Amino acid sequence: MSASRTMAAGLYTDKNVKEKPAVSRNRAVLYEKRLNSRSVIPELQLHEAGQYTREGLKITRKDSIVRLNRFYALAERMVQYRVSFSADAKASFRSSEGDFNAFVDVANKKIAIGTNPVTEQSVPFLKENRDYLVEVYHIYQQAKLRIVDLASGEAAEISAINDGSGGAGKGVLQPGFSVGMQWDYYCFGIAGGTSMLVKQIKVFALKKKVKVLIYGDSITQPEGYFPTKDFPLAWTQQIINRLGGNAISSGRGGGRIDMVLNYIKNELPFIKTKYVMVTIGTNGGNTEANLSELVSYIKSQGAIPILNNIPSNESGTQKENNRIIENVRAKFGINGCKFDLATSVKGDGQEVDKTTMYWEDYAKSYGWQIYHHPNEKGGTKMFEQTLVDIPEIYQ
């Protein structure tokens, strides 16, 4: 497996895996629940996968999953489970959309991420009826699975990098390596064996205080399609790097404003931030009413909204969308970045400059030619536009 596509896997002793206190203190707890028969947890959808006991949620039904009904899209997050396993258990920790799968295989003493080929690591210390922490990280293009024996302190982890293909069809730049973005809800279950006992679930943002939170659709989730070698030139990454890491993005490919209105409420209240930047509308769905609702919600959380124009695209839909966005900015007296100017031929927001976008060729399937995901050139031009239009975020 290419070293550029996967990161090192390994076994560690307790002294090597303990995090520095400052790192732990910087996390924000987004969700935390102990699981047992003494409490009702309606947001955990069991789907007949198991039942509550005094010790925890015992999962026994194979090929059925429990879903935590909390939508998360933060690009720096982690879910942590406190669990024990039967001797023959193969536990699955996955995303609701199935784009990401991770496994703890007690019978074969290994952990794995379901890439092609599989990313896996032997874990000799795996045993039945011992308490472990299982942690699944999503950090932009990196996915990491980590397991810690709470009694001995032994730990193991594996990591894989999502290396995007750039465009599609004739526009593909490279084959890529798919790991997944962990869309949208955390799920877990038994893929084989007898049982797994889940005692606690926690969800963390890996930073609890940032200057800027960046929300949007796939344009704000370039980690899904950017080749890894070019990823530092994605517009979100250039903003984050300019801020010295003092920002997080939270984009969801295919997202519309109703989706952002859903998941922002599971993230923003727990993270202290000065600015919340939103770039939404390329997939349709924007109205003055729902944009106003989003701006009002951000203000209610004590943050300053920044509502950006969407970039230019092959269909020209940015023109009407940005008219609505500009009306909402004027209504609330807020600022925003004119990404349509940065990505248009004449710098006027009218016709997309195709050289700033990945070419997505769907002629043989949908009959479409798409130019609306900014490439490294578009990312740089968008970043440079922020220096002109919203310099306050860097001050």
mmCIF file of C-alpha atoms in Angstrom:
data_model
loop_
_atom_site.group_PDB
_atom_site.id
_atom_site.type_symbol
_atom_site.label_atom_id
_atom_site.label_comp_id
_atom_site.label_asym_id
_atom_site.label_seq_id
_atom_site.Cartn_x
_atom_site.Cartn_y
_atom_site.Cartn_z
ATOM 1 C CA MET A 1 0.000 0.000 0.000
ATOM 2 C CA SER A 2 1.367 3.394 -0.952
ATOM 3 C CA ALA A 3 2.966 5.311 1.900
ATOM 4 C CA SER A 4 1.408 8.478 0.514
ATOM 5 C CA ARG A 5 -2.050 7.054 1.060
ATOM 6 C CA THR A 6 -1.795 5.469 4.490
ATOM 7 C CA MET A 7 -0.088 6.527 7.655
ATOM 8 C CA ALA A 8 1.848 4.306 10.010
ATOM 9 C CA ALA A 9 0.025 1.813 12.161
ATOM 10 C CA GLY A 10 1.465 0.602 15.428
ATOM 11 C CA LEU A 11 1.339 -0.725 18.971
ATOM 12 C CA TYR A 12 2.187 1.444 21.941
ATOM 13 C CA THR A 13 2.640 1.273 25.682
ATOM 14 C CA ASP A 14 0.789 3.594 28.024
ATOM 15 C CA LYS A 15 3.614 6.122 28.293
ATOM 16 C CA ASN A 16 3.594 6.556 24.516
ATOM 17 C CA VAL A 17 -0.149 6.993 24.002
ATOM 18 C CA LYS A 18 -1.002 9.331 26.863
ATOM 19 C CA GLU A 19 -1.874 12.705 25.414
ATOM 20 C CA LYS A 20 -0.390 15.892 26.748
ATOM 21 C CA PRO A 21 -2.850 17.547 29.155
ATOM 22 C CA ALA A 22 -3.025 20.691 27.012
ATOM 23 C CA VAL A 23 -4.253 18.664 24.037
ATOM 24 C CA SER A 24 -7.015 17.012 26.075
ATOM 25 C CA ARG A 25 -8.120 20.323 27.588
ATOM 26 C CA ASN A 26 -8.505 21.805 24.133
ATOM 27 C CA ARG A 27 -11.222 19.345 23.128
ATOM 28 C CA ALA A 28 -14.894 20.247 23.267
ATOM 29 C CA VAL A 29 -17.370 17.570 24.336
ATOM 30 C CA LEU A 30 -20.218 17.591 21.822
ATOM 31 C CA TYR A 31 -22.052 14.600 23.282
ATOM 32 C CA GLU A 32 -21.624 12.282 26.267
ATOM 33 C CA LYS A 33 -23.825 9.480 27.591
ATOM 34 C CA ARG A 34 -23.391 6.429 29.790
ATOM 35 C CA LEU A 35 -25.474 3.529 28.525
ATOM 36 C CA ASN A 36 -27.459 1.244 30.809
ATOM 37 C CA SER A 37 -30.988 0.110 31.598
ATOM 38 C CA ARG A 38 -31.466 2.874 34.176
ATOM 39 C CA SER A 39 -31.741 5.656 31.596
ATOM 40 C CA VAL A 40 -33.689 6.371 28.431
ATOM 41 C CA ILE A 41 -31.622 7.626 25.487
ATOM 42 C CA PRO A 42 -34.039 8.432 22.646
ATOM 43 C CA GLU A 43 -31.317 9.690 20.309
ATOM 44 C CA LEU A 44 -29.808 6.180 20.176
ATOM 45 C CA GLN A 45 -31.781 4.284 17.547
ATOM 46 C CA LEU A 46 -31.292 0.583 18.295
ATOM 47 C CA HIS A 47 -32.904 -1.014 15.207
ATOM 48 C CA GLU A 48 -33.270 -4.228 17.260
ATOM 49 C CA ALA A 49 -29.492 -4.641 17.337
ATOM 50 C CA GLY A 50 -29.440 -5.211 21.099
ATOM 51 C CA GLN A 51 -30.871 -4.236 24.448
ATOM 52 C CA TYR A 52 -29.910 -2.300 27.546
ATOM 53 C CA THR A 53 -28.550 -4.095 30.617
ATOM 54 C CA ARG A 54 -27.326 -2.750 33.958
ATOM 55 C CA GLU A 55 -23.775 -2.726 32.581
ATOM 56 C CA GLY A 56 -24.444 -1.146 29.198
ATOM 57 C CA LEU A 57 -25.985 -1.630 25.764
ATOM 58 C CA LYS A 58 -25.440 -5.252 24.742
ATOM 59 C CA ILE A 59 -25.298 -5.683 20.963
ATOM 60 C CA THR A 60 -26.060 -9.223 19.776
ATOM 61 C CA ARG A 61 -27.779 -8.991 16.400
ATOM 62 C CA LYS A 62 -25.465 -9.154 13.421
ATOM 63 C CA ASP A 63 -26.013 -6.938 10.383
ATOM 64 C CA SER A 64 -28.087 -4.421 12.316
ATOM 65 C CA ILE A 65 -26.637 -1.148 13.531
ATOM 66 C CA VAL A 66 -27.241 1.315 16.334
ATOM 67 C CA ARG A 67 -27.298 4.945 15.205
ATOM 68 C CA LEU A 68 -26.550 8.019 17.276
ATOM 69 C CA ASN A 69 -29.098 10.457 15.883
ATOM 70 C CA ARG A 70 -26.820 13.488 16.034
ATOM 71 C CA PHE A 71 -25.543 14.849 12.707
ATOM 72 C CA TYR A 72 -21.863 15.933 12.735
ATOM 73 C CA ALA A 73 -19.738 17.322 9.903
ATOM 74 C CA LEU A 74 -16.793 18.944 11.707
ATOM 75 C CA ALA A 75 -13.546 18.150 9.942
ATOM 76 C CA GLU A 76 -11.718 17.796 13.278
ATOM 77 C CA ARG A 77 -13.725 15.431 15.441
ATOM 78 C CA MET A 78 -13.621 12.087 17.225
ATOM 79 C CA VAL A 79 -16.112 9.590 18.623
ATOM 80 C CA GLN A 80 -15.047 7.499 21.615
ATOM 81 C CA TYR A 81 -16.720 4.287 22.809
ATOM 82 C CA ARG A 82 -16.063 2.436 26.065
ATOM 83 C CA VAL A 83 -16.673 -1.203 25.180
ATOM 84 C CA SER A 84 -15.973 -4.834 25.938
ATOM 85 C CA PHE A 85 -16.241 -7.753 23.538
ATOM 86 C CA SER A 86 -16.974 -11.467 23.405
ATOM 87 C CA ALA A 87 -14.026 -13.657 22.398
ATOM 88 C CA ASP A 88 -15.364 -14.110 18.860
ATOM 89 C CA ALA A 89 -16.629 -10.556 18.278
ATOM 90 C CA LYS A 90 -16.018 -8.526 15.158
ATOM 91 C CA ALA A 91 -17.310 -5.050 15.961
ATOM 92 C CA SER A 92 -18.142 -2.456 13.327
ATOM 93 C CA PHE A 93 -17.866 1.320 13.797
ATOM 94 C CA ARG A 94 -19.149 3.084 10.708
ATOM 95 C CA SER A 95 -20.867 6.077 9.204
ATOM 96 C CA SER A 96 -24.592 6.133 8.513
ATOM 97 C CA GLU A 97 -23.983 6.587 4.774
ATOM 98 C CA GLY A 98 -21.587 3.631 4.665
ATOM 99 C CA ASP A 99 -18.742 5.676 3.190
ATOM 100 C CA PHE A 100 -16.525 4.749 6.157
ATOM 101 C CA ASN A 101 -16.127 1.465 8.044
ATOM 102 C CA ALA A 102 -13.765 0.471 10.844
ATOM 103 C CA PHE A 103 -13.520 -2.875 12.609
ATOM 104 C CA VAL A 104 -12.230 -4.387 15.842
ATOM 105 C CA ASP A 105 -11.776 -8.116 15.240
ATOM 106 C CA VAL A 106 -11.187 -9.791 18.594
ATOM 107 C CA ALA A 107 -11.139 -13.347 17.245
ATOM 108 C CA ASN A 108 -8.353 -12.543 14.799
ATOM 109 C CA LYS A 109 -6.710 -9.951 17.072
ATOM 110 C CA LYS A 110 -6.624 -7.059 14.627
ATOM 111 C CA ILE A 111 -8.144 -3.684 13.835
ATOM 112 C CA ALA A 112 -8.966 -2.448 10.347
ATOM 113 C CA ILE A 113 -10.302 0.419 8.246
ATOM 114 C CA GLY A 114 -12.391 -0.743 5.291
ATOM 115 C CA THR A 115 -10.360 0.754 2.464
ATOM 116 C CA ASN A 116 -9.461 -1.063 -0.761
ATOM 117 C CA PRO A 117 -7.041 -2.661 -0.084
ATOM 118 C CA VAL A 118 -7.856 -2.950 3.606
ATOM 119 C CA THR A 119 -5.787 -0.944 6.089
ATOM 120 C CA GLU A 120 -5.211 -3.231 9.089
ATOM 121 C CA GLN A 121 -2.964 -3.881 12.066
ATOM 122 C CA SER A 122 -2.422 -6.866 14.360
ATOM 123 C CA VAL A 123 -3.362 -6.204 17.992
ATOM 124 C CA PRO A 124 -2.083 -9.057 20.200
ATOM 125 C CA PHE A 125 -3.557 -7.603 23.406
ATOM 126 C CA LEU A 126 -7.206 -7.952 22.276
ATOM 127 C CA LYS A 127 -9.111 -10.205 24.708
ATOM 128 C CA GLU A 128 -12.672 -10.914 25.727
ATOM 129 C CA ASN A 129 -14.434 -9.168 28.622
ATOM 130 C CA ARG A 130 -11.916 -6.360 29.070
ATOM 131 C CA ASP A 131 -12.739 -2.680 28.887
ATOM 132 C CA TYR A 132 -11.355 -0.765 25.913
ATOM 133 C CA LEU A 133 -11.634 2.723 24.544
ATOM 134 C CA VAL A 134 -12.286 2.658 20.814
ATOM 135 C CA GLU A 135 -11.718 6.038 19.143
ATOM 136 C CA VAL A 136 -12.551 6.960 15.562
ATOM 137 C CA TYR A 137 -11.034 10.229 14.324
ATOM 138 C CA HIS A 138 -11.913 12.339 11.302
ATOM 139 C CA ILE A 139 -9.259 15.001 10.637
ATOM 140 C CA TYR A 140 -9.785 16.399 7.139
ATOM 141 C CA GLN A 141 -8.323 13.749 4.819
ATOM 142 C CA GLN A 142 -7.151 11.510 7.660
ATOM 143 C CA ALA A 143 -9.165 8.755 9.312
ATOM 144 C CA LYS A 144 -7.716 7.102 12.401
ATOM 145 C CA LEU A 145 -8.843 4.144 14.491
ATOM 146 C CA ARG A 146 -7.318 3.822 17.965
ATOM 147 C CA ILE A 147 -7.935 1.262 20.707
ATOM 148 C CA VAL A 148 -6.698 1.406 24.302
ATOM 149 C CA ASP A 149 -6.805 -1.355 26.939
ATOM 150 C CA LEU A 150 -7.953 0.549 30.023
ATOM 151 C CA ALA A 151 -6.371 -1.925 32.441
ATOM 152 C CA SER A 152 -2.900 -2.301 30.914
ATOM 153 C CA GLY A 153 -2.597 0.970 29.000
ATOM 154 C CA GLU A 154 -1.601 -0.897 25.843
ATOM 155 C CA ALA A 155 -2.805 0.792 22.677
ATOM 156 C CA ALA A 156 -2.814 0.387 18.921
ATOM 157 C CA GLU A 157 -3.845 2.628 16.077
ATOM 158 C CA ILE A 158 -4.091 2.709 12.300
ATOM 159 C CA SER A 159 -4.557 5.636 9.993
ATOM 160 C CA ALA A 160 -5.429 6.184 6.336
ATOM 161 C CA ILE A 161 -5.465 9.252 4.098
ATOM 162 C CA ASN A 162 -8.294 10.040 1.671
ATOM 163 C CA ASP A 163 -6.428 10.977 -1.521
ATOM 164 C CA GLY A 164 -8.921 12.589 -3.904
ATOM 165 C CA SER A 165 -9.057 12.065 -7.663
ATOM 166 C CA GLY A 166 -9.630 15.738 -8.481
ATOM 167 C CA GLY A 167 -12.277 15.701 -11.202
ATOM 168 C CA ALA A 168 -14.453 12.966 -12.697
ATOM 169 C CA GLY A 169 -14.584 11.083 -16.007
ATOM 170 C CA LYS A 170 -12.159 12.657 -18.447
ATOM 171 C CA GLY A 171 -11.352 15.222 -15.755
ATOM 172 C CA VAL A 172 -9.844 12.709 -13.315
ATOM 173 C CA LEU A 173 -6.311 13.678 -12.335
ATOM 174 C CA GLN A 174 -5.373 10.424 -10.581
ATOM 175 C CA PRO A 175 -7.012 7.186 -9.368
ATOM 176 C CA GLY A 176 -7.110 8.409 -5.775
ATOM 177 C CA PHE A 177 -7.589 6.384 -2.603
ATOM 178 C CA SER A 178 -10.983 6.424 -0.902
ATOM 179 C CA VAL A 179 -11.251 6.400 2.880
ATOM 180 C CA GLY A 180 -14.527 8.292 3.345
ATOM 181 C CA MET A 181 -15.685 11.457 5.081
ATOM 182 C CA GLN A 182 -17.613 9.679 7.886
ATOM 183 C CA TRP A 183 -21.045 11.014 6.767
ATOM 184 C CA ASP A 184 -23.371 11.828 8.757
ATOM 185 C CA TYR A 185 -24.329 9.917 11.914
ATOM 186 C CA TYR A 186 -22.147 7.618 14.021
ATOM 187 C CA CYS A 187 -23.227 3.962 13.897
ATOM 188 C CA PHE A 188 -21.968 0.762 15.497
ATOM 189 C CA GLY A 189 -22.829 -2.913 15.621
ATOM 190 C CA ILE A 190 -21.621 -6.502 15.360
ATOM 191 C CA ALA A 191 -20.395 -7.750 11.992
ATOM 192 C CA GLY A 192 -19.602 -11.187 13.395
ATOM 193 C CA GLY A 193 -19.403 -13.163 16.620
ATOM 194 C CA THR A 194 -21.568 -13.133 19.725
ATOM 195 C CA SER A 195 -21.691 -9.719 21.369
ATOM 196 C CA MET A 196 -20.302 -6.304 22.201
ATOM 197 C CA LEU A 197 -21.138 -4.311 25.337
ATOM 198 C CA VAL A 198 -21.115 -0.527 24.864
ATOM 199 C CA LYS A 199 -20.884 1.339 28.165
ATOM 200 C CA GLN A 200 -20.313 4.950 27.136
ATOM 201 C CA ILE A 201 -20.256 7.182 24.050
ATOM 202 C CA LYS A 202 -18.537 10.550 23.744
ATOM 203 C CA VAL A 203 -18.191 12.817 20.717
ATOM 204 C CA PHE A 204 -15.481 15.486 20.686
ATOM 205 C CA ALA A 205 -14.494 18.452 18.593
ATOM 206 C CA LEU A 206 -10.698 18.420 18.615
ATOM 207 C CA LYS A 207 -10.640 22.170 19.322
ATOM 208 C CA LYS A 208 -12.979 23.886 21.773
ATOM 209 C CA LYS A 209 -12.017 27.467 20.920
ATOM 210 C CA VAL A 210 -11.232 28.859 17.461
ATOM 211 C CA LYS A 211 -11.414 32.226 15.783
ATOM 212 C CA VAL A 212 -13.384 30.993 12.757
ATOM 213 C CA LEU A 213 -15.782 28.124 12.052
ATOM 214 C CA ILE A 214 -16.346 27.529 8.329
ATOM 215 C CA TYR A 215 -19.662 25.955 7.219
ATOM 216 C CA GLY A 216 -20.926 24.883 3.816
ATOM 217 C CA ASP A 217 -21.358 22.115 1.253
ATOM 218 C CA SER A 218 -18.736 20.194 -0.768
ATOM 219 C CA ILE A 219 -17.032 23.458 -1.695
ATOM 220 C CA THR A 220 -16.247 23.690 2.034
ATOM 221 C CA GLN A 221 -15.271 19.990 2.129
ATOM 222 C CA PRO A 222 -12.380 19.868 -0.366
ATOM 223 C CA GLU A 223 -10.803 17.038 1.629
ATOM 224 C CA GLY A 224 -13.251 14.751 -0.162
ATOM 225 C CA TYR A 225 -11.924 15.336 -3.680
ATOM 226 C CA PHE A 226 -8.574 17.169 -3.533
ATOM 227 C CA PRO A 227 -5.450 15.145 -4.340
ATOM 228 C CA THR A 228 -3.488 15.043 -1.096
ATOM 229 C CA LYS A 229 -0.425 16.675 -2.658
ATOM 230 C CA ASP A 230 -2.532 19.749 -3.519
ATOM 231 C CA PHE A 231 -4.728 19.816 -0.410
ATOM 232 C CA PRO A 232 -2.791 22.626 1.341
ATOM 233 C CA LEU A 233 -3.948 24.874 -1.544
ATOM 234 C CA ALA A 234 -7.661 24.280 -0.878
ATOM 235 C CA TRP A 235 -9.263 27.584 0.126
ATOM 236 C CA THR A 236 -10.345 26.323 3.545
ATOM 237 C CA GLN A 237 -6.855 25.049 4.291
ATOM 238 C CA GLN A 238 -5.245 28.320 3.236
ATOM 239 C CA ILE A 239 -7.528 30.222 5.624
ATOM 240 C CA ILE A 240 -6.829 27.768 8.450
ATOM 241 C CA ASN A 241 -3.087 27.899 7.820
ATOM 242 C CA ARG A 242 -3.102 31.714 7.692
ATOM 243 C CA LEU A 243 -4.817 31.643 11.101
ATOM 244 C CA GLY A 244 -2.183 29.283 12.495
ATOM 245 C CA GLY A 245 -4.708 26.476 12.868
ATOM 246 C CA ASN A 246 -7.150 28.699 14.763
ATOM 247 C CA ALA A 247 -10.153 27.563 12.705
ATOM 248 C CA ILE A 248 -12.129 24.441 11.748
ATOM 249 C CA SER A 249 -14.181 23.733 8.650
ATOM 250 C CA SER A 250 -17.461 21.837 8.688
ATOM 251 C CA GLY A 251 -18.628 21.117 5.155
ATOM 252 C CA ARG A 252 -20.909 18.389 3.882
ATOM 253 C CA GLY A 253 -20.838 17.353 0.220
ATOM 254 C CA GLY A 254 -24.239 17.716 -1.429
ATOM 255 C CA GLY A 255 -25.439 19.847 1.459
ATOM 256 C CA ARG A 256 -28.130 22.504 1.324
ATOM 257 C CA ILE A 257 -29.020 25.107 3.886
ATOM 258 C CA ASP A 258 -31.565 22.870 5.651
ATOM 259 C CA MET A 259 -28.772 20.373 6.309
ATOM 260 C CA VAL A 260 -26.477 23.069 7.709
ATOM 261 C CA LEU A 261 -29.322 24.320 9.920
ATOM 262 C CA ASN A 262 -29.557 20.779 11.292
ATOM 263 C CA TYR A 263 -25.967 19.947 12.133
ATOM 264 C CA ILE A 264 -24.696 23.388 13.136
ATOM 265 C CA LYS A 265 -26.876 23.037 16.253
ATOM 266 C CA ASN A 266 -24.887 19.960 17.305
ATOM 267 C CA GLU A 267 -21.539 21.756 16.946
ATOM 268 C CA LEU A 268 -21.600 25.536 17.345
ATOM 269 C CA PRO A 269 -23.063 25.676 20.896
ATOM 270 C CA PHE A 270 -20.084 23.691 22.207
ATOM 271 C CA ILE A 271 -17.244 25.533 20.447
ATOM 272 C CA LYS A 272 -16.280 29.076 21.363
ATOM 273 C CA THR A 273 -15.692 31.100 18.194
ATOM 274 C CA LYS A 274 -15.690 34.726 17.109
ATOM 275 C CA TYR A 275 -16.746 34.268 13.470
ATOM 276 C CA VAL A 276 -18.957 31.724 11.711
ATOM 277 C CA MET A 277 -18.457 31.762 7.943
ATOM 278 C CA VAL A 278 -21.074 30.167 5.667
ATOM 279 C CA THR A 279 -20.844 29.409 1.935
ATOM 280 C CA ILE A 280 -24.043 27.633 0.850
ATOM 281 C CA GLY A 281 -26.386 27.513 -2.139
ATOM 282 C CA THR A 282 -24.628 25.716 -4.996
ATOM 283 C CA ASN A 283 -26.971 22.728 -4.489
ATOM 284 C CA GLY A 284 -30.048 24.961 -4.362
ATOM 285 C CA GLY A 285 -32.498 25.483 -1.519
ATOM 286 C CA ASN A 286 -31.565 29.013 -0.462
ATOM 287 C CA THR A 287 -34.314 31.471 0.408
ATOM 288 C CA GLU A 288 -34.131 34.794 2.167
ATOM 289 C CA ALA A 289 -36.131 33.240 5.007
ATOM 290 C CA ASN A 290 -33.868 30.248 5.678
ATOM 291 C CA LEU A 291 -30.683 32.267 5.227
ATOM 292 C CA SER A 292 -32.076 34.759 7.738
ATOM 293 C CA GLU A 293 -32.854 31.900 10.113
ATOM 294 C CA LEU A 294 -29.260 30.680 9.868
ATOM 295 C CA VAL A 295 -27.783 34.147 10.402
ATOM 296 C CA SER A 296 -30.077 34.721 13.390
ATOM 297 C CA TYR A 297 -29.073 31.391 14.915
ATOM 298 C CA ILE A 298 -25.367 32.180 14.581
ATOM 299 C CA LYS A 299 -25.917 35.553 16.248
ATOM 300 C CA SER A 300 -27.890 33.880 19.052
ATOM 301 C CA GLN A 301 -24.786 31.801 19.844
ATOM 302 C CA GLY A 302 -22.702 34.938 20.336
ATOM 303 C CA ALA A 303 -20.765 34.679 17.056
ATOM 304 C CA ILE A 304 -20.418 37.100 14.146
ATOM 305 C CA PRO A 305 -21.915 35.682 10.915
ATOM 306 C CA ILE A 306 -20.025 35.962 7.630
ATOM 307 C CA LEU A 307 -22.240 35.052 4.663
ATOM 308 C CA ASN A 308 -20.237 34.503 1.484
ATOM 309 C CA ASN A 309 -21.278 34.647 -2.149
ATOM 310 C CA ILE A 310 -21.077 31.186 -3.683
ATOM 311 C CA PRO A 311 -18.424 30.670 -6.386
ATOM 312 C CA SER A 312 -19.320 30.890 -10.056
ATOM 313 C CA ASN A 313 -20.402 27.625 -11.691
ATOM 314 C CA GLU A 314 -21.157 26.057 -15.058
ATOM 315 C CA SER A 315 -24.907 26.648 -14.751
ATOM 316 C CA GLY A 316 -24.714 30.294 -13.743
ATOM 317 C CA THR A 317 -26.890 29.667 -10.681
ATOM 318 C CA GLN A 318 -24.546 31.788 -8.595
ATOM 319 C CA LYS A 319 -26.135 34.964 -9.984
ATOM 320 C CA GLU A 320 -29.606 34.520 -8.452
ATOM 321 C CA ASN A 321 -28.232 32.845 -5.321
ATOM 322 C CA ASN A 322 -25.842 35.691 -4.674
ATOM 323 C CA ARG A 323 -28.573 38.265 -5.181
ATOM 324 C CA ILE A 324 -30.484 36.615 -2.323
ATOM 325 C CA ILE A 325 -27.319 36.326 -0.221
ATOM 326 C CA GLU A 326 -26.505 40.003 -0.750
ATOM 327 C CA ASN A 327 -30.044 40.957 0.330
ATOM 328 C CA VAL A 328 -29.622 38.997 3.555
ATOM 329 C CA ARG A 329 -26.228 40.572 4.220
ATOM 330 C CA ALA A 330 -27.768 44.026 3.777
ATOM 331 C CA LYS A 331 -30.710 43.112 6.011
ATOM 332 C CA PHE A 332 -28.436 42.124 8.910
ATOM 333 C CA GLY A 333 -25.558 44.500 8.193
ATOM 334 C CA ILE A 334 -23.041 41.659 7.979
ATOM 335 C CA ASN A 335 -20.020 41.022 5.810
ATOM 336 C CA GLY A 336 -19.168 38.321 3.283
ATOM 337 C CA CYS A 337 -16.637 37.314 0.664
ATOM 338 C CA LYS A 338 -17.416 37.564 -3.058
ATOM 339 C CA PHE A 339 -16.163 34.190 -4.174
ATOM 340 C CA ASP A 340 -18.074 34.576 -7.450
ATOM 341 C CA LEU A 341 -15.734 37.370 -8.509
ATOM 342 C CA ALA A 342 -12.644 35.301 -7.714
ATOM 343 C CA THR A 343 -13.836 32.391 -9.873
ATOM 344 C CA SER A 344 -15.271 34.200 -12.918
ATOM 345 C CA VAL A 345 -13.658 34.923 -16.288
ATOM 346 C CA LYS A 346 -13.897 38.708 -16.102
ATOM 347 C CA GLY A 347 -13.921 39.027 -12.320
ATOM 348 C CA ASP A 348 -17.580 40.098 -12.443
ATOM 349 C CA GLY A 349 -19.305 36.967 -11.122
ATOM 350 C CA GLN A 350 -21.024 36.187 -14.432
ATOM 351 C CA GLU A 351 -19.219 33.356 -16.246
ATOM 352 C CA VAL A 352 -17.233 30.672 -14.440
ATOM 353 C CA ASP A 353 -13.507 30.567 -15.102
ATOM 354 C CA LYS A 354 -13.157 26.849 -15.766
ATOM 355 C CA THR A 355 -9.433 26.959 -15.043
ATOM 356 C CA THR A 356 -10.287 27.623 -11.383
ATOM 357 C CA MET A 357 -12.426 24.475 -11.102
ATOM 358 C CA TYR A 358 -11.991 20.723 -11.313
ATOM 359 C CA TRP A 359 -13.502 19.276 -14.483
ATOM 360 C CA GLU A 360 -16.161 16.708 -13.610
ATOM 361 C CA ASP A 361 -17.153 14.898 -16.771
ATOM 362 C CA TYR A 362 -20.423 12.975 -16.431
ATOM 363 C CA ALA A 363 -21.211 12.909 -20.173
ATOM 364 C CA LYS A 364 -21.579 9.116 -20.222
ATOM 365 C CA SER A 365 -23.909 8.963 -17.226
ATOM 366 C CA TYR A 366 -25.902 12.107 -16.468
ATOM 367 C CA GLY A 367 -24.880 14.077 -19.541
ATOM 368 C CA TRP A 368 -23.380 16.828 -17.380
ATOM 369 C CA GLN A 369 -20.138 18.758 -17.413
ATOM 370 C CA ILE A 370 -19.575 20.247 -13.968
ATOM 371 C CA TYR A 371 -17.244 23.079 -13.039
ATOM 372 C CA HIS A 372 -18.059 24.149 -9.487
ATOM 373 C CA HIS A 373 -15.498 22.551 -7.169
ATOM 374 C CA PRO A 374 -12.518 24.930 -6.866
ATOM 375 C CA ASN A 375 -9.126 23.412 -7.644
ATOM 376 C CA GLU A 376 -5.767 24.637 -6.326
ATOM 377 C CA LYS A 377 -5.913 27.732 -8.576
ATOM 378 C CA GLY A 378 -9.481 28.490 -7.543
ATOM 379 C CA GLY A 379 -8.630 27.816 -3.912
ATOM 380 C CA THR A 380 -5.818 30.340 -4.019
ATOM 381 C CA LYS A 381 -7.963 32.980 -5.716
ATOM 382 C CA MET A 382 -10.761 32.463 -3.177
ATOM 383 C CA PHE A 383 -8.316 32.731 -0.290
ATOM 384 C CA GLU A 384 -6.878 35.924 -1.771
ATOM 385 C CA GLN A 385 -10.428 37.310 -2.068
ATOM 386 C CA THR A 386 -10.895 36.816 1.688
ATOM 387 C CA LEU A 387 -7.877 39.044 2.293
ATOM 388 C CA VAL A 388 -9.706 41.821 0.420
ATOM 389 C CA ASP A 389 -13.327 41.308 1.500
ATOM 390 C CA ILE A 390 -13.103 39.986 5.075
ATOM 391 C CA PRO A 391 -9.671 40.962 6.416
ATOM 392 C CA GLU A 392 -11.122 41.208 9.928
ATOM 393 C CA ILE A 393 -10.942 37.433 10.393
ATOM 394 C CA TYR A 394 -7.144 37.640 10.228
ATOM 395 C CA GLN A 395 -6.756 40.623 12.551
#
